[in-house]
mmCIF file of N, CA and C in Angstrom:
data_model
loop_
_atom_site.group_PDB
_atom_site.id
_atom_site.type_symbol
_atom_site.label_atom_id
_atom_site.label_comp_id
_atom_site.label_asym_id
_atom_site.label_seq_id
_atom_site.Cartn_x
_atom_site.Cartn_y
_atom_site.Cartn_z
ATOM 1 N N MET A 676 0.858 -1.173 0.000
ATOM 2 C CA MET A 676 0.000 0.000 0.000
ATOM 3 C C MET A 676 0.896 1.223 0.000
ATOM 4 N N SER A 677 0.555 2.164 -0.816
ATOM 5 C CA SER A 677 1.322 3.410 -0.838
ATOM 6 C C SER A 677 1.013 4.219 0.412
ATOM 7 N N LYS A 678 2.049 4.776 0.987
ATOM 8 C CA LYS A 678 1.872 5.549 2.216
ATOM 9 C C LYS A 678 1.471 6.970 1.862
ATOM 10 N N LEU A 679 0.420 7.434 2.494
ATOM 11 C CA LEU A 679 -0.021 8.812 2.301
ATOM 12 C C LEU A 679 0.677 9.706 3.314
ATOM 13 N N GLU A 680 1.329 10.713 2.827
ATOM 14 C CA GLU A 680 1.917 11.715 3.709
ATOM 15 C C GLU A 680 0.801 12.650 4.161
ATOM 16 N N SER A 681 0.997 13.332 5.263
ATOM 17 C CA SER A 681 -0.019 14.228 5.814
ATOM 18 C C SER A 681 -0.496 15.257 4.799
ATOM 19 N N GLU A 682 0.454 15.856 4.090
ATOM 20 C CA GLU A 682 0.054 16.881 3.133
ATOM 21 C C GLU A 682 -0.727 16.289 1.957
ATOM 22 N N ASP A 683 -0.408 15.041 1.574
ATOM 23 C CA ASP A 683 -1.166 14.374 0.511
ATOM 24 C C ASP A 683 -2.579 14.056 0.972
ATOM 25 N N ARG A 684 -2.705 13.592 2.198
ATOM 26 C CA ARG A 684 -4.013 13.247 2.753
ATOM 27 C C ARG A 684 -4.905 14.489 2.833
ATOM 28 N N GLU A 685 -4.316 15.593 3.219
ATOM 29 C CA GLU A 685 -5.083 16.833 3.359
ATOM 30 C C GLU A 685 -5.557 17.389 2.019
ATOM 31 N N THR A 686 -4.893 17.018 0.940
ATOM 32 C CA THR A 686 -5.298 17.513 -0.374
ATOM 33 C C THR A 686 -6.285 16.585 -1.086
ATOM 34 N N LEU A 687 -6.549 15.408 -0.522
ATOM 35 C CA LEU A 687 -7.524 14.507 -1.135
ATOM 36 C C LEU A 687 -8.918 15.114 -1.058
ATOM 37 N N PRO A 688 -9.711 14.975 -2.117
ATOM 38 C CA PRO A 688 -11.090 15.471 -2.057
ATOM 39 C C PRO A 688 -11.923 14.619 -1.100
ATOM 40 N N GLU A 689 -12.961 15.204 -0.550
ATOM 41 C CA GLU A 689 -13.815 14.511 0.419
ATOM 42 C C GLU A 689 -14.347 13.182 -0.114
ATOM 43 N N ARG A 690 -14.610 13.103 -1.424
ATOM 44 C CA ARG A 690 -15.168 11.874 -1.989
ATOM 45 C C ARG A 690 -14.192 10.708 -1.929
ATOM 46 N N LYS A 691 -12.930 10.975 -1.618
ATOM 47 C CA LYS A 691 -11.923 9.925 -1.509
ATOM 48 C C LYS A 691 -11.779 9.386 -0.082
ATOM 49 N N PHE A 692 -12.714 9.737 0.786
ATOM 50 C CA PHE A 692 -12.728 9.237 2.159
ATOM 51 C C PHE A 692 -14.012 8.452 2.393
ATOM 52 N N ALA A 693 -13.930 7.427 3.216
ATOM 53 C CA ALA A 693 -15.112 6.625 3.525
ATOM 54 C C ALA A 693 -16.080 7.371 4.428
ATOM 55 N N LEU A 694 -15.601 8.328 5.192
ATOM 56 C CA LEU A 694 -16.457 9.124 6.064
ATOM 57 C C LEU A 694 -16.319 10.601 5.702
ATOM 58 N N PRO A 695 -16.706 10.982 4.482
ATOM 59 C CA PRO A 695 -16.521 12.372 4.077
ATOM 60 C C PRO A 695 -17.400 13.319 4.866
ATOM 61 N N GLY A 696 -16.862 14.478 5.151
ATOM 62 C CA GLY A 696 -17.634 15.510 5.823
ATOM 63 C C GLY A 696 -17.892 15.266 7.296
ATOM 64 N N GLU A 697 -17.428 14.166 7.816
ATOM 65 C CA GLU A 697 -17.657 13.849 9.224
ATOM 66 C C GLU A 697 -16.597 14.546 10.061
ATOM 67 N N ARG A 698 -16.863 15.727 10.481
ATOM 68 C CA ARG A 698 -15.883 16.515 11.228
ATOM 69 C C ARG A 698 -15.733 16.026 12.672
ATOM 70 N N LYS A 699 -16.601 15.114 13.104
ATOM 71 C CA LYS A 699 -16.434 14.596 14.467
ATOM 72 C C LYS A 699 -15.233 13.653 14.550
ATOM 73 N N TYR A 700 -14.714 13.240 13.391
ATOM 74 C CA TYR A 700 -13.553 12.363 13.363
ATOM 75 C C TYR A 700 -12.339 13.145 12.892
ATOM 76 N N PRO A 701 -11.188 12.921 13.504
ATOM 77 C CA PRO A 701 -9.985 13.561 12.988
ATOM 78 C C PRO A 701 -9.671 13.022 11.595
ATOM 79 N N ILE A 702 -8.911 13.756 10.809
ATOM 80 C CA ILE A 702 -8.658 13.367 9.419
ATOM 81 C C ILE A 702 -8.036 11.982 9.315
ATOM 82 N N GLU A 703 -7.220 11.580 10.280
ATOM 83 C CA GLU A 703 -6.601 10.254 10.196
ATOM 84 C C GLU A 703 -7.610 9.130 10.423
ATOM 85 N N ASP A 704 -8.793 9.431 10.947
ATOM 86 C CA ASP A 704 -9.824 8.418 11.184
ATOM 87 C C ASP A 704 -10.937 8.455 10.145
ATOM 88 N N LYS A 705 -10.734 9.180 9.060
ATOM 89 C CA LYS A 705 -11.773 9.275 8.039
ATOM 90 C C LYS A 705 -11.630 8.211 6.965
ATOM 91 N N TYR A 706 -10.591 7.397 7.030
ATOM 92 C CA TYR A 706 -10.389 6.265 6.140
ATOM 93 C C TYR A 706 -10.288 6.647 4.665
ATOM 94 N N PRO A 707 -9.097 7.015 4.198
ATOM 95 C CA PRO A 707 -8.932 7.313 2.776
ATOM 96 C C PRO A 707 -9.151 6.054 1.951
ATOM 97 N N ILE A 708 -9.835 6.202 0.836
ATOM 98 C CA ILE A 708 -10.148 5.057 -0.021
ATOM 99 C C ILE A 708 -9.853 5.379 -1.481
ATOM 100 N N GLU A 709 -8.723 6.006 -1.756
ATOM 101 C CA GLU A 709 -8.441 6.425 -3.120
ATOM 102 C C GLU A 709 -8.058 5.274 -4.040
ATOM 103 N N ASP A 710 -7.742 4.101 -3.504
ATOM 104 C CA ASP A 710 -7.449 2.936 -4.340
ATOM 105 C C ASP A 710 -7.900 1.676 -3.602
ATOM 106 N N LYS A 711 -7.766 0.525 -4.278
ATOM 107 C CA LYS A 711 -8.266 -0.727 -3.703
ATOM 108 C C LYS A 711 -7.538 -1.116 -2.418
ATOM 109 N N THR A 712 -6.248 -0.875 -2.370
ATOM 110 C CA THR A 712 -5.486 -1.212 -1.165
ATOM 111 C C THR A 712 -5.982 -0.410 0.027
ATOM 112 N N HIS A 713 -6.179 0.879 -0.171
ATOM 113 C CA HIS A 713 -6.674 1.716 0.925
ATOM 114 C C HIS A 713 -8.117 1.362 1.283
ATOM 115 N N ALA A 714 -8.917 0.965 0.299
ATOM 116 C CA ALA A 714 -10.303 0.577 0.584
ATOM 117 C C ALA A 714 -10.343 -0.670 1.466
ATOM 118 N N ARG A 715 -9.511 -1.662 1.153
ATOM 119 C CA ARG A 715 -9.452 -2.869 1.990
ATOM 120 C C ARG A 715 -8.987 -2.523 3.405
ATOM 121 N N ASN A 716 -7.986 -1.658 3.494
ATOM 122 C CA ASN A 716 -7.480 -1.249 4.799
ATOM 123 C C ASN A 716 -8.533 -0.471 5.586
ATOM 124 N N ALA A 717 -9.276 0.386 4.905
ATOM 125 C CA ALA A 717 -10.331 1.158 5.577
ATOM 126 C C ALA A 717 -11.372 0.228 6.174
ATOM 127 N N LYS A 718 -11.742 -0.813 5.427
ATOM 128 C CA LYS A 718 -12.727 -1.762 5.945
ATOM 129 C C LYS A 718 -12.180 -2.514 7.158
ATOM 130 N N ALA A 719 -10.906 -2.848 7.132
ATOM 131 C CA ALA A 719 -10.288 -3.545 8.262
ATOM 132 C C ALA A 719 -10.218 -2.649 9.494
ATOM 133 N N ARG A 720 -9.785 -1.399 9.311
ATOM 134 C CA ARG A 720 -9.708 -0.468 10.443
ATOM 135 C C ARG A 720 -11.093 -0.179 11.000
ATOM 136 N N GLU A 721 -12.068 -0.061 10.105
ATOM 137 C CA GLU A 721 -13.442 0.190 10.544
ATOM 138 C C GLU A 721 -13.928 -0.965 11.402
ATOM 139 N N ALA A 722 -13.613 -2.185 11.005
ATOM 140 C CA ALA A 722 -14.039 -3.355 11.783
ATOM 141 C C ALA A 722 -13.462 -3.306 13.193
ATOM 142 N N GLN A 723 -12.212 -2.889 13.308
ATOM 143 C CA GLN A 723 -11.600 -2.761 14.633
ATOM 144 C C GLN A 723 -12.320 -1.710 15.468
ATOM 145 N N GLN A 724 -12.608 -0.566 14.877
ATOM 146 C CA GLN A 724 -13.290 0.501 15.608
ATOM 147 C C GLN A 724 -14.723 0.109 15.950
ATOM 148 N N ASP A 725 -15.350 -0.638 15.056
ATOM 149 C CA ASP A 725 -16.710 -1.097 15.304
ATOM 150 C C ASP A 725 -16.752 -2.041 16.504
ATOM 151 N N GLU A 726 -15.778 -2.944 16.591
ATOM 152 C CA GLU A 726 -15.700 -3.868 17.728
ATOM 153 C C GLU A 726 -15.544 -3.117 19.043
ATOM 154 N N ARG A 727 -14.851 -2.002 19.013
ATOM 155 C CA ARG A 727 -14.632 -1.194 20.220
ATOM 156 C C ARG A 727 -15.810 -0.280 20.529
ATOM 157 N N GLY A 728 -16.784 -0.232 19.616
ATOM 158 C CA GLY A 728 -17.953 0.610 19.829
ATOM 159 C C GLY A 728 -17.712 2.074 19.513
ATOM 160 N N ASN A 729 -16.709 2.361 18.692
ATOM 161 C CA ASN A 729 -16.360 3.741 18.386
ATOM 162 C C ASN A 729 -17.079 4.320 17.171
ATOM 163 N N LEU A 730 -17.796 3.494 16.427
ATOM 164 C CA LEU A 730 -18.511 3.967 15.244
ATOM 165 C C LEU A 730 -19.982 3.585 15.329
ATOM 166 N N SER A 731 -20.806 4.423 14.759
ATOM 167 C CA SER A 731 -22.237 4.125 14.734
ATOM 168 C C SER A 731 -22.530 3.092 13.642
ATOM 169 N N ALA A 732 -23.722 2.524 13.670
ATOM 170 C CA ALA A 732 -24.134 1.569 12.645
ATOM 171 C C ALA A 732 -24.168 2.237 11.271
ATOM 172 N N ALA A 733 -24.566 3.493 11.223
ATOM 173 C CA ALA A 733 -24.602 4.219 9.953
ATOM 174 C C ALA A 733 -23.185 4.406 9.401
ATOM 175 N N ASP A 734 -22.231 4.723 10.276
ATOM 176 C CA ASP A 734 -20.842 4.867 9.832
ATOM 177 C C ASP A 734 -20.305 3.531 9.327
ATOM 178 N N HIS A 735 -20.647 2.458 10.020
ATOM 179 C CA HIS A 735 -20.233 1.111 9.601
ATOM 180 C C HIS A 735 -20.725 0.830 8.182
ATOM 181 N N ARG A 736 -21.998 1.063 7.938
ATOM 182 C CA ARG A 736 -22.565 0.819 6.609
ATOM 183 C C ARG A 736 -21.916 1.715 5.561
ATOM 184 N N ARG A 737 -21.656 2.956 5.914
ATOM 185 C CA ARG A 737 -21.056 3.907 4.973
ATOM 186 C C ARG A 737 -19.651 3.471 4.571
ATOM 187 N N VAL A 738 -18.831 3.078 5.532
ATOM 188 C CA VAL A 738 -17.462 2.652 5.224
ATOM 189 C C VAL A 738 -17.490 1.412 4.342
ATOM 190 N N TYR A 739 -18.320 0.440 4.686
ATOM 191 C CA TYR A 739 -18.381 -0.782 3.886
ATOM 192 C C TYR A 739 -18.918 -0.512 2.489
ATOM 193 N N ALA A 740 -19.927 0.332 2.356
ATOM 194 C CA ALA A 740 -20.484 0.641 1.041
ATOM 195 C C ALA A 740 -19.467 1.372 0.177
ATOM 196 N N ARG A 741 -18.805 2.376 0.737
ATOM 197 C CA ARG A 741 -17.809 3.129 -0.039
ATOM 198 C C ARG A 741 -16.622 2.232 -0.401
ATOM 199 N N GLY A 742 -16.200 1.386 0.534
ATOM 200 C CA GLY A 742 -15.094 0.460 0.251
ATOM 201 C C GLY A 742 -15.462 -0.524 -0.829
ATOM 202 N N ASP A 743 -16.668 -1.070 -0.760
ATOM 203 C CA ASP A 743 -17.109 -2.023 -1.780
ATOM 204 C C ASP A 743 -17.209 -1.366 -3.149
ATOM 205 N N THR A 744 -17.588 -0.100 -3.197
ATOM 206 C CA THR A 744 -17.655 0.617 -4.465
ATOM 207 C C THR A 744 -16.264 0.706 -5.098
ATOM 208 N N VAL A 745 -15.272 1.054 -4.313
ATOM 209 C CA VAL A 745 -13.906 1.150 -4.821
ATOM 210 C C VAL A 745 -13.382 -0.225 -5.226
ATOM 211 N N LEU A 746 -13.765 -1.250 -4.468
ATOM 212 C CA LEU A 746 -13.305 -2.607 -4.757
ATOM 213 C C LEU A 746 -14.081 -3.268 -5.898
ATOM 214 N N GLY A 747 -15.135 -2.605 -6.371
ATOM 215 C CA GLY A 747 -15.905 -3.150 -7.481
ATOM 216 C C GLY A 747 -16.908 -4.198 -7.064
ATOM 217 N N LYS A 748 -17.289 -4.216 -5.797
ATOM 218 C CA LYS A 748 -18.298 -5.153 -5.301
ATOM 219 C C LYS A 748 -19.638 -4.460 -5.232
ATOM 220 N N GLU A 749 -20.686 -5.239 -5.303
ATOM 221 C CA GLU A 749 -22.025 -4.649 -5.162
ATOM 222 C C GLU A 749 -22.752 -5.250 -4.001
#
C-alpha cells in the first residue's frame, strides 16, 4: 500500500474518504479510499473501531459501502 503523507491526505477530495464531511472524526480516522489497497485497509480499520464501539451503525454501513464501491463489489 502506498503511504499517504499528511500533506497528501489533506489535499484529497472529500469523496476519496469513507467518512466524508464527518468533522467529528480527525482526518486520520476518516479512512482514505483512493485505491483498492486503501479501501481494503479502511474496511479492516473500521471493523476494529466497530468492535470497540467507536462507530455508529450508519458509519459502519457507509465505510463498507464506499469500500465495496472502490473494490468493485455490489
